[in-house]
Short mmCIF file of C-alpha atoms in Angstrom, two decimals:
data_model
loop_
_atom_site.label_atom_id
_atom_site.label_comp_id
_atom_site.label_asym_id
_atom_site.label_seq_id
_atom_site.Cartn_x
_atom_site.Cartn_y
_atom_site.Cartn_z
CA MET A 1 78.61 26.52 -76.60
CA ASP A 2 78.19 30.11 -77.78
CA SER A 3 77.66 33.11 -75.50
CA ASP A 4 73.87 32.87 -75.96
CA SER A 5 73.86 29.30 -74.64
CA TRP A 6 75.92 30.33 -71.61
CA VAL A 7 73.37 33.03 -70.80
CA LYS A 8 70.56 30.48 -71.05
CA LEU A 9 72.49 28.11 -68.77
CA ALA A 10 73.01 30.89 -66.21
CA ILE A 11 69.29 31.67 -66.23
CA TYR A 12 68.57 27.93 -65.90
CA ILE A 13 70.79 27.75 -62.79
CA CYS A 14 68.97 30.78 -61.35
CA PHE A 15 65.67 28.95 -61.84
CA LEU A 16 67.17 25.92 -60.05
CA PHE A 17 68.22 28.06 -57.09
CA GLY A 18 64.79 29.69 -57.02
CA ALA A 19 63.07 26.30 -56.93
CA ALA A 20 65.51 25.12 -54.24
CA TYR A 21 64.69 28.21 -52.17
CA CYS A 22 60.94 27.55 -52.39
CA ALA A 23 61.37 23.87 -51.50
CA ALA A 24 63.62 24.63 -48.52
CA ALA A 25 61.29 27.36 -47.23
CA GLU A 26 58.25 25.10 -47.49
CA SER A 27 60.01 22.28 -45.63
CA ALA A 28 61.38 24.61 -42.94
CA PHE A 29 58.09 26.34 -42.13
CA SER A 30 56.14 23.07 -42.26
CA GLY A 31 58.48 21.31 -39.85
CA MET A 32 59.69 24.06 -37.53
CA ASN A 33 59.05 23.87 -33.80
CA LYS A 34 56.73 26.82 -33.21
CA ILE A 35 57.33 26.81 -29.46
CA ARG A 36 61.09 27.08 -29.97
CA VAL A 37 60.73 29.89 -32.52
CA LYS A 38 58.23 31.67 -30.27
CA ASN A 39 60.75 31.57 -27.42
CA LEU A 40 63.39 33.08 -29.73
CA ALA A 41 60.93 35.80 -30.73
CA GLU A 42 60.18 36.59 -27.09
CA ASP A 43 63.93 36.89 -26.49
CA GLY A 44 64.06 39.67 -29.09
CA ASP A 45 65.09 37.82 -32.27
CA ARG A 46 63.61 39.92 -35.10
CA LYS A 47 63.84 37.19 -37.72
CA ALA A 48 62.09 34.78 -35.34
CA LYS A 49 59.27 37.33 -34.92
CA LYS A 50 58.87 37.49 -38.70
CA ALA A 51 58.94 33.68 -38.89
CA MET A 52 56.15 33.48 -36.29
CA GLY A 53 54.14 36.03 -38.26
CA ILE A 54 54.48 33.95 -41.42
CA SER A 55 53.58 30.72 -39.59
CA GLU A 56 50.37 32.35 -38.33
CA ASP A 57 49.55 33.24 -41.95
CA PHE A 58 50.87 29.97 -43.34
CA ASP A 59 48.14 29.46 -45.96
CA LYS A 60 49.25 32.58 -47.82
CA ALA A 61 52.90 31.64 -47.42
CA ILE A 62 52.42 28.15 -48.84
CA THR A 63 50.40 29.57 -51.74
CA ALA A 64 53.21 32.01 -52.59
CA LEU A 65 55.80 29.22 -52.37
CA LEU A 66 53.77 26.91 -54.61
CA ILE A 67 53.39 29.68 -57.19
CA GLY A 68 57.13 30.31 -57.03
CA THR A 69 57.94 26.60 -57.30
CA ASN A 70 55.74 26.14 -60.36
CA VAL A 71 57.19 29.20 -62.11
CA MET A 72 60.74 28.00 -61.43
CA HIS A 73 60.02 24.45 -62.60
CA ILE A 74 58.35 25.68 -65.79
CA GLY A 75 61.35 27.94 -66.41
CA CYS A 76 63.75 25.02 -65.87
CA ALA A 77 61.78 22.77 -68.21
CA SER A 78 61.53 25.39 -70.95
CA LEU A 79 65.18 26.41 -70.84
CA SER A 80 66.41 22.83 -70.62
CA THR A 81 64.55 22.05 -73.85
CA VAL A 82 66.05 25.09 -75.60
CA ILE A 83 69.55 24.29 -74.34
CA GLY A 84 69.14 20.63 -75.33
CA LEU A 85 68.14 21.58 -78.86
CA ASP A 86 71.11 23.95 -79.11
CA LEU A 87 73.54 21.27 -77.96
CA TRP A 88 72.18 18.05 -79.48
CA GLY A 89 69.51 19.10 -82.00
CA GLU A 90 71.74 18.89 -85.06
CA ILE A 91 73.47 15.72 -83.86
CA TYR A 92 70.56 13.56 -82.67
CA GLY A 93 67.53 15.37 -84.05
CA GLN A 94 64.95 17.47 -82.24
CA GLY A 95 62.95 14.57 -80.77
CA THR A 96 65.94 12.81 -79.23
CA ALA A 97 67.48 16.08 -78.04
CA THR A 98 64.22 17.05 -76.31
CA THR A 99 64.02 13.63 -74.62
CA ILE A 100 67.61 13.86 -73.38
CA ALA A 101 67.01 17.38 -72.05
CA THR A 102 63.82 16.25 -70.27
CA VAL A 103 65.52 13.29 -68.57
CA VAL A 104 68.54 15.33 -67.51
CA THR A 105 66.52 18.26 -66.15
CA THR A 106 64.14 15.90 -64.28
CA ILE A 107 67.08 14.34 -62.44
CA VAL A 108 68.78 17.68 -61.80
CA VAL A 109 65.58 19.37 -60.59
CA TYR A 110 64.68 16.42 -58.35
CA PHE A 111 68.02 16.38 -56.56
CA ALA A 112 69.17 20.00 -56.75
CA SER A 113 65.88 21.82 -56.15
CA GLU A 114 63.75 19.31 -54.24
CA LEU A 115 65.39 16.45 -52.34
CA VAL A 116 68.61 18.07 -51.09
CA PRO A 117 67.10 21.48 -50.11
CA LYS A 118 64.17 19.85 -48.29
CA CYS A 119 66.40 17.43 -46.38
CA LEU A 120 68.78 20.21 -45.32
CA ALA A 121 65.91 22.49 -44.32
CA LYS A 122 64.16 19.75 -42.36
CA ALA A 123 67.31 19.07 -40.36
CA ASN A 124 67.58 22.76 -39.40
CA SER A 125 63.94 23.88 -39.58
CA GLU A 126 64.06 26.72 -37.05
CA LYS A 127 67.33 28.23 -38.34
CA VAL A 128 66.25 28.06 -41.99
CA ALA A 129 62.78 29.45 -41.23
CA CYS A 130 64.24 32.42 -39.36
CA ALA A 131 66.85 33.03 -42.07
CA PHE A 132 64.29 32.87 -44.90
CA ALA A 133 61.55 34.84 -43.12
CA PRO A 134 62.49 38.36 -44.36
CA SER A 135 62.88 37.32 -48.01
CA LEU A 136 59.76 35.16 -47.90
CA ARG A 137 57.75 38.09 -46.56
CA VAL A 138 58.97 40.16 -49.55
CA MET A 139 58.00 37.33 -51.90
CA MET A 140 54.52 37.12 -50.36
CA THR A 141 54.09 40.89 -50.78
CA VAL A 142 55.17 40.84 -54.45
CA LEU A 143 52.86 37.92 -55.23
CA THR A 144 49.93 39.32 -53.20
CA PRO A 145 47.48 39.60 -56.16
CA PHE A 146 48.17 36.02 -57.25
CA VAL A 147 48.14 34.76 -53.65
CA TRP A 148 44.78 36.46 -53.08
CA LEU A 149 43.35 34.94 -56.29
CA PHE A 150 44.52 31.38 -55.70
CA SER A 151 43.73 31.49 -51.96
CA GLY A 152 40.19 32.59 -52.79
CA ILE A 153 39.73 29.74 -55.26
CA SER A 154 41.19 27.29 -52.73
CA SER A 155 38.86 28.53 -49.97
CA LEU A 156 35.82 28.10 -52.21
CA LEU A 157 36.82 24.53 -53.03
CA VAL A 158 37.54 23.69 -49.38
CA ARG A 159 34.07 24.88 -48.35
CA LEU A 160 32.55 22.19 -50.55
CA PHE A 161 33.89 19.55 -48.17
CA PRO A 162 33.10 19.16 -44.45
CA LYS A 163 35.80 20.59 -42.20
CA ASN A 164 37.03 18.46 -39.33
CA GLU A 165 38.14 20.73 -36.50
CA GLU A 166 40.82 18.99 -34.46
CA PRO A 167 43.22 20.32 -31.81
CA THR A 168 46.85 20.85 -32.77
CA TYR A 169 47.90 18.15 -30.30
CA THR A 170 45.82 15.43 -28.66
CA GLU A 171 46.53 14.34 -25.10
CA GLU A 172 48.07 11.09 -26.35
CA GLU A 173 50.39 13.05 -28.65
CA LEU A 174 51.48 15.32 -25.80
CA VAL A 175 52.29 12.27 -23.66
CA THR A 176 54.33 10.88 -26.57
CA ILE A 177 56.19 14.20 -26.86
CA ILE A 178 57.01 14.09 -23.14
CA GLU A 179 58.19 10.46 -23.34
CA THR A 180 60.30 11.28 -26.42
CA GLY A 181 61.83 14.21 -24.55
CA GLU A 182 62.76 11.86 -21.72
CA GLU A 183 64.28 9.30 -24.10
CA GLU A 184 66.34 12.00 -25.84
CA GLY A 185 67.58 13.40 -22.55
CA VAL A 186 65.74 16.72 -22.82
CA LEU A 187 63.69 15.86 -19.72
CA ASP A 188 64.84 13.85 -16.72
CA GLU A 189 62.67 11.02 -15.41
CA GLU A 190 61.21 13.06 -12.53
CA SER A 191 60.21 15.96 -14.81
CA SER A 192 58.63 13.54 -17.27
CA GLU A 193 56.60 11.80 -14.55
CA LEU A 194 55.54 15.15 -13.10
CA LEU A 195 54.27 16.40 -16.47
CA GLN A 196 52.41 13.16 -17.19
CA SER A 197 50.84 13.17 -13.71
CA ALA A 198 49.68 16.74 -14.26
CA MET A 199 48.05 15.73 -17.56
CA GLU A 200 46.34 12.72 -15.98
CA PHE A 201 45.06 14.96 -13.17
CA SER A 202 42.06 16.08 -15.24
CA GLU A 203 40.93 12.46 -15.70
CA THR A 204 41.18 11.53 -12.01
CA THR A 205 38.09 11.28 -9.81
CA VAL A 206 37.83 11.97 -6.09
CA SER A 207 37.39 8.26 -5.29
CA GLU A 208 40.89 7.59 -6.62
CA VAL A 209 42.68 10.04 -4.33
CA MET A 210 40.47 10.40 -1.24
CA THR A 211 41.36 9.15 2.21
CA VAL A 212 38.87 6.33 2.69
CA ARG A 213 36.40 6.23 5.57
CA GLU A 214 38.34 3.62 7.54
CA ASP A 215 41.43 5.88 7.63
CA VAL A 216 39.61 9.07 8.61
CA GLU A 217 39.88 10.28 12.20
CA LEU A 218 36.35 11.36 13.15
CA ILE A 219 35.23 13.17 16.32
CA ASP A 220 31.85 12.93 18.00
CA ILE A 221 30.64 16.50 18.49
CA THR A 222 29.03 15.52 21.81
CA LEU A 223 32.39 14.74 23.48
CA SER A 224 33.37 16.70 26.57
CA GLU A 225 36.10 19.32 26.43
CA ASN A 226 38.63 17.05 28.17
CA GLU A 227 37.87 14.13 25.87
CA MET A 228 38.21 16.43 22.92
CA LEU A 229 41.52 17.77 24.22
CA ASN A 230 42.96 14.26 24.56
CA ILE A 231 42.14 13.55 20.92
CA VAL A 232 43.59 16.86 19.72
CA ARG A 233 46.83 16.29 21.64
CA ASN A 234 47.42 12.98 19.90
CA THR A 235 46.32 13.86 16.40
CA ARG A 236 48.72 14.69 13.56
CA HIS A 237 46.03 16.51 11.60
CA SER A 238 45.24 20.22 11.43
CA ARG A 239 41.51 19.64 10.76
CA LEU A 240 39.14 16.93 11.90
CA PRO A 241 35.61 16.09 10.70
CA LEU A 242 32.86 16.23 13.33
CA TYR A 243 29.88 13.89 13.29
CA GLU A 244 26.66 13.70 15.28
CA GLY A 245 24.80 10.46 15.88
CA SER A 246 26.45 8.38 13.15
CA ALA A 247 29.56 8.71 10.99
CA ASP A 248 27.35 9.33 7.95
CA ASN A 249 26.12 12.56 9.55
CA ILE A 250 29.14 14.83 9.18
CA VAL A 251 28.09 18.19 10.63
CA GLY A 252 31.29 20.17 10.25
CA VAL A 253 35.07 20.36 10.11
CA LEU A 254 37.01 21.49 13.18
CA PRO A 255 40.24 23.48 12.65
CA ILE A 256 42.58 22.42 15.46
CA ARG A 257 44.52 25.67 15.88
CA PRO A 258 41.53 27.88 16.88
CA PHE A 259 40.41 25.17 19.32
CA LEU A 260 43.81 25.08 21.05
CA LYS A 261 44.02 28.86 21.06
CA LYS A 262 40.72 29.11 22.92
CA TYR A 263 41.78 26.37 25.34
CA ILE A 264 45.11 28.09 26.11
CA ASN A 265 43.29 31.39 26.68
CA LYS A 266 40.88 29.50 28.95
CA GLU A 267 37.91 30.48 26.85
CA THR A 268 34.81 28.34 26.37
CA THR A 269 35.39 25.92 23.51
CA ASN A 270 32.10 25.58 21.68
CA LEU A 271 32.78 23.17 18.83
CA ARG A 272 29.78 24.32 16.82
CA SER A 273 31.02 27.91 16.82
CA LEU A 274 34.52 26.86 15.76
CA MET A 275 33.61 24.38 13.04
CA TYR A 276 32.80 25.30 9.46
CA GLN A 277 30.32 23.61 7.15
CA PRO A 278 31.90 20.86 5.06
CA LEU A 279 31.99 20.85 1.30
CA VAL A 280 30.17 17.64 0.28
CA VAL A 281 31.00 15.98 -3.05
CA LEU A 282 30.36 12.68 -4.83
CA PRO A 283 33.12 10.08 -5.32
CA THR A 284 32.75 10.51 -9.09
CA THR A 285 33.53 14.25 -8.98
CA PRO A 286 36.55 15.09 -11.18
CA VAL A 287 39.49 16.11 -9.02
CA HIS A 288 40.35 19.20 -11.07
CA GLU A 289 36.81 20.56 -10.62
CA LEU A 290 36.88 20.00 -6.86
CA PHE A 291 40.35 21.52 -6.66
CA ASP A 292 39.14 24.72 -8.35
CA THR A 293 36.09 24.86 -6.06
CA MET A 294 38.16 24.37 -2.91
CA ARG A 295 40.75 26.92 -4.00
CA ASN A 296 38.13 29.55 -4.82
CA SER A 297 36.18 28.96 -1.60
CA LYS A 298 39.39 28.63 0.49
CA VAL A 299 38.28 25.26 1.85
CA TYR A 300 41.01 22.73 2.63
CA MET A 301 38.89 19.61 3.17
CA ALA A 302 35.89 18.11 1.37
CA VAL A 303 33.63 15.35 2.66
CA VAL A 304 32.90 12.57 0.17
CA LYS A 305 29.45 10.95 0.21
CA ASP A 306 27.67 8.72 -2.29
CA GLU A 307 24.21 9.33 -3.78
CA GLU A 308 22.58 7.72 -0.73
CA GLY A 309 24.39 10.01 1.70
CA GLU A 310 26.78 7.37 3.03
CA PHE A 311 30.12 8.79 4.18
CA LYS A 312 32.96 7.47 1.99
CA GLY A 313 35.96 9.52 3.05
CA ILE A 314 37.56 12.92 2.80
CA ALA A 315 39.57 14.70 0.12
CA THR A 316 42.15 17.37 0.90
CA ILE A 317 44.41 19.69 -1.04
CA GLU A 318 47.32 17.49 0.05
CA ASP A 319 45.68 14.48 -1.64
CA PHE A 320 45.54 16.42 -4.90
CA VAL A 321 49.16 17.55 -4.66
CA GLU A 322 50.27 13.99 -3.93
CA GLU A 323 48.45 12.82 -7.05
CA ILE A 324 50.83 14.99 -9.08
CA VAL A 325 54.13 14.93 -7.17
CA GLY A 326 53.79 11.63 -5.30
CA GLU A 327 53.43 10.83 -1.61
CA ILE A 328 54.29 13.60 0.86
CA TRP A 329 55.47 12.24 4.18
CA ASP A 330 55.41 14.10 7.48
CA GLU A 331 58.48 13.88 9.71
CA ASP A 332 56.64 11.62 12.16
CA ASP A 333 55.20 9.28 9.53
CA VAL A 334 56.40 5.67 9.69
CA VAL A 335 56.96 4.67 6.09
CA ASP A 336 56.99 1.09 4.89
CA LYS A 337 58.29 1.52 1.36
CA ASN A 338 57.41 -2.07 0.50
CA PHE A 339 53.70 -1.45 0.97
CA ILE A 340 52.39 2.11 0.66
CA LYS A 341 48.71 2.99 0.90
CA LEU A 342 47.63 5.41 -1.82
CA GLY A 343 44.36 7.29 -2.24
CA GLY A 344 41.17 5.25 -2.42
CA TYR A 345 41.62 1.48 -2.20
CA ASN A 346 44.97 1.46 -3.98
CA TYR A 347 48.36 0.26 -2.75
CA ASP A 348 51.86 0.83 -4.11
CA VAL A 349 53.73 -2.43 -3.56
CA ASN A 350 57.35 -3.51 -4.00
CA ALA A 351 57.33 -6.22 -6.70
CA ARG A 352 59.91 -8.20 -4.71
CA LEU A 353 57.30 -8.96 -2.03
CA THR A 354 55.87 -12.45 -2.20
CA VAL A 355 52.29 -13.07 -3.21
CA GLY A 356 51.59 -14.52 0.25
CA ASP A 357 52.99 -11.46 2.05
CA THR A 358 51.04 -9.07 -0.18
CA PHE A 359 47.76 -10.93 0.25
CA SER A 360 48.32 -11.10 4.01
CA ARG A 361 48.74 -7.32 4.18
CA LEU A 362 45.51 -6.99 2.20
CA GLY A 363 43.67 -9.28 4.62
CA ARG A 364 43.40 -12.04 2.01
CA THR A 365 44.26 -15.72 1.93
CA VAL A 366 46.13 -17.27 -0.97
CA VAL A 367 44.10 -20.31 -2.02
CA ASP A 368 46.68 -21.62 -4.49
CA THR A 369 49.66 -22.59 -2.32
CA ARG A 370 51.88 -22.92 -5.42
CA ILE A 371 52.03 -19.14 -5.88
CA ARG A 372 52.37 -18.16 -2.22
CA SER A 373 56.18 -17.96 -2.21
CA LYS A 374 56.53 -16.39 -5.66
CA THR A 375 57.45 -12.73 -5.95
CA LEU A 376 54.91 -10.36 -7.47
CA ASN A 377 57.33 -9.76 -10.35
CA THR A 378 57.48 -13.46 -11.25
CA TRP A 379 53.75 -13.96 -10.71
CA MET A 380 52.86 -11.04 -12.95
CA ILE A 381 55.05 -12.31 -15.80
CA GLU A 382 53.42 -15.75 -15.50
CA ASN A 383 49.91 -14.27 -15.61
CA LEU A 384 50.61 -12.02 -18.59
CA GLY A 385 52.70 -14.58 -20.45
CA HIS A 386 55.40 -12.01 -21.21
CA VAL A 387 57.55 -9.35 -19.61
CA PRO A 388 55.12 -6.50 -18.81
CA GLU A 389 55.48 -2.92 -19.89
CA GLU A 390 54.59 0.01 -17.67
CA ASP A 391 50.82 0.47 -17.12
CA GLU A 392 50.14 -3.14 -18.20
CA CYS A 393 47.88 -5.00 -15.78
CA PHE A 394 45.95 -8.18 -15.04
CA GLU A 395 43.03 -9.04 -12.76
CA TYR A 396 42.89 -11.69 -10.07
CA GLY A 397 39.51 -11.96 -8.40
CA ASP A 398 38.51 -8.44 -7.40
CA LEU A 399 42.14 -7.28 -7.41
CA THR A 400 43.91 -5.46 -10.23
CA PHE A 401 47.70 -5.64 -10.44
CA GLU A 402 49.30 -2.91 -12.56
CA ALA A 403 53.01 -2.59 -13.33
CA THR A 404 53.90 1.04 -12.62
CA ASP A 405 57.70 0.82 -12.75
CA VAL A 406 59.66 -1.53 -15.01
CA ASP A 407 63.45 -1.30 -15.41
CA ASP A 408 65.44 -1.63 -18.65
CA ASP A 409 65.95 -5.36 -18.05
CA GLY A 410 62.20 -6.00 -17.99
CA ARG A 411 62.08 -6.47 -14.22
CA VAL A 412 59.00 -5.08 -12.49
CA ILE A 413 60.00 -2.76 -9.64
CA ARG A 414 56.67 -1.40 -8.34
CA ILE A 415 53.09 -2.63 -8.71
CA THR A 416 49.85 -0.84 -7.89
CA VAL A 417 47.26 -3.16 -6.36
CA SER A 418 43.66 -1.91 -6.58
CA ILE A 419 40.62 -3.43 -4.86
CA ARG A 420 37.41 -3.14 -6.83
CA ASP A 421 35.00 -4.60 -4.24
CA GLU A 422 34.33 -1.92 -1.61
CA ASP A 423 33.35 -4.31 1.20
CA GLU A 424 36.48 -6.35 0.65
CA ALA A 425 38.45 -3.11 0.46
CA GLU A 426 37.32 -2.12 3.94
CA ASP A 427 38.59 -5.43 5.32
CA ALA A 428 41.86 -4.88 3.49
CA THR A 429 42.21 -1.42 5.02
CA ASP A 430 41.86 -2.87 8.51
CA ALA A 431 44.44 -5.53 7.68
CA ALA A 432 46.83 -2.92 6.28
CA GLU A 433 46.51 -0.86 9.47
CA GLN A 434 47.31 -3.93 11.56
CA ALA A 435 50.34 -4.65 9.38
CA GLU A 436 51.49 -1.06 9.82
CA GLU A 437 51.18 -1.34 13.60
CA VAL A 438 53.31 -4.50 13.52
CA SER A 439 55.97 -2.75 11.40
CA LYS A 440 56.17 0.05 13.99
#
């Protein structure tokens, strides 16, 4: 090769590096974790700040990179043909030499300026994006006229087609990200469950978390002061609903502390003057809406009634917190971890309990004696026909059995039992209370 051919080869290699740069930059900015780069930028990383600026103006960046890629590829193709003719033109003829040059440069360009740079950049997206950000910003500035021209043409063409506005991440995708983070060890199990519970919070209704009517401690507003005092002494609650005539007629909520303060000071305890008007909501009210209302109005307890005005239960701030972080037990609570009553007509049950024991606690009778002694774990597998995954469920009469905790061996640890029939649910609540008394 003469000196002229060496110069052409050097320019050819420069074109290869230029194409590799464009390919790596495109891959890095397309695949980088914006949240991670944003955190770096907030920590004072200047290159990360430039990378975030480019990502926010990504359409112009990708246009500049595509222009650069095409220029580099055209340069590679042109020079490879010239070099091929110089090397093999006299030996094999121009046609064969051009074919050889085309095949060789296609392979070289594919590996050296596309595949390898993109793979390396994808594996280190944030680092590459931050490293390339200053030079890419210069490239975008130099190519501004061309970027403006091609971006304008692209925008006109895009307007011809309907645009589908979608969020960056759907709720399902966010849940997948959280689960992936747990699997990779970025999040522990408790953090993962807490985040998922917080996301599900917006889809939860009051009926799912409320303390049902049968579990609510109500006070007749017509009781005497001594009768009232006896109830207050024995209660574990800081507020109690007051009714007049019937339980459906909730007239107020009594805060216990002001009542006791007046009693200690030997003042007249007028319940009507101490109580405050209850916040009344429907069972179908979304929990997050009620939570905002209660927080803004500084109300701790809401009374739940249906469309016909029938009292269904109460909802408190504690119920909402428990929906996210799990059950909160007071120091004097007697906890039976095998059978825990949740909000609404839902029960968290140890899957090692037998079907007979579970039904008994729910006030039910097992008709099929063959399943009475089986554990819930075994019974669930038989009903589903396979080892269940978390959140998988089956129905039995008006009961729903949902696997909420499954270990790595496919063994169900905890099951949530839900009662769909409200009348039956009330009977089950009474039975559960009796079972709790026995356990004490």
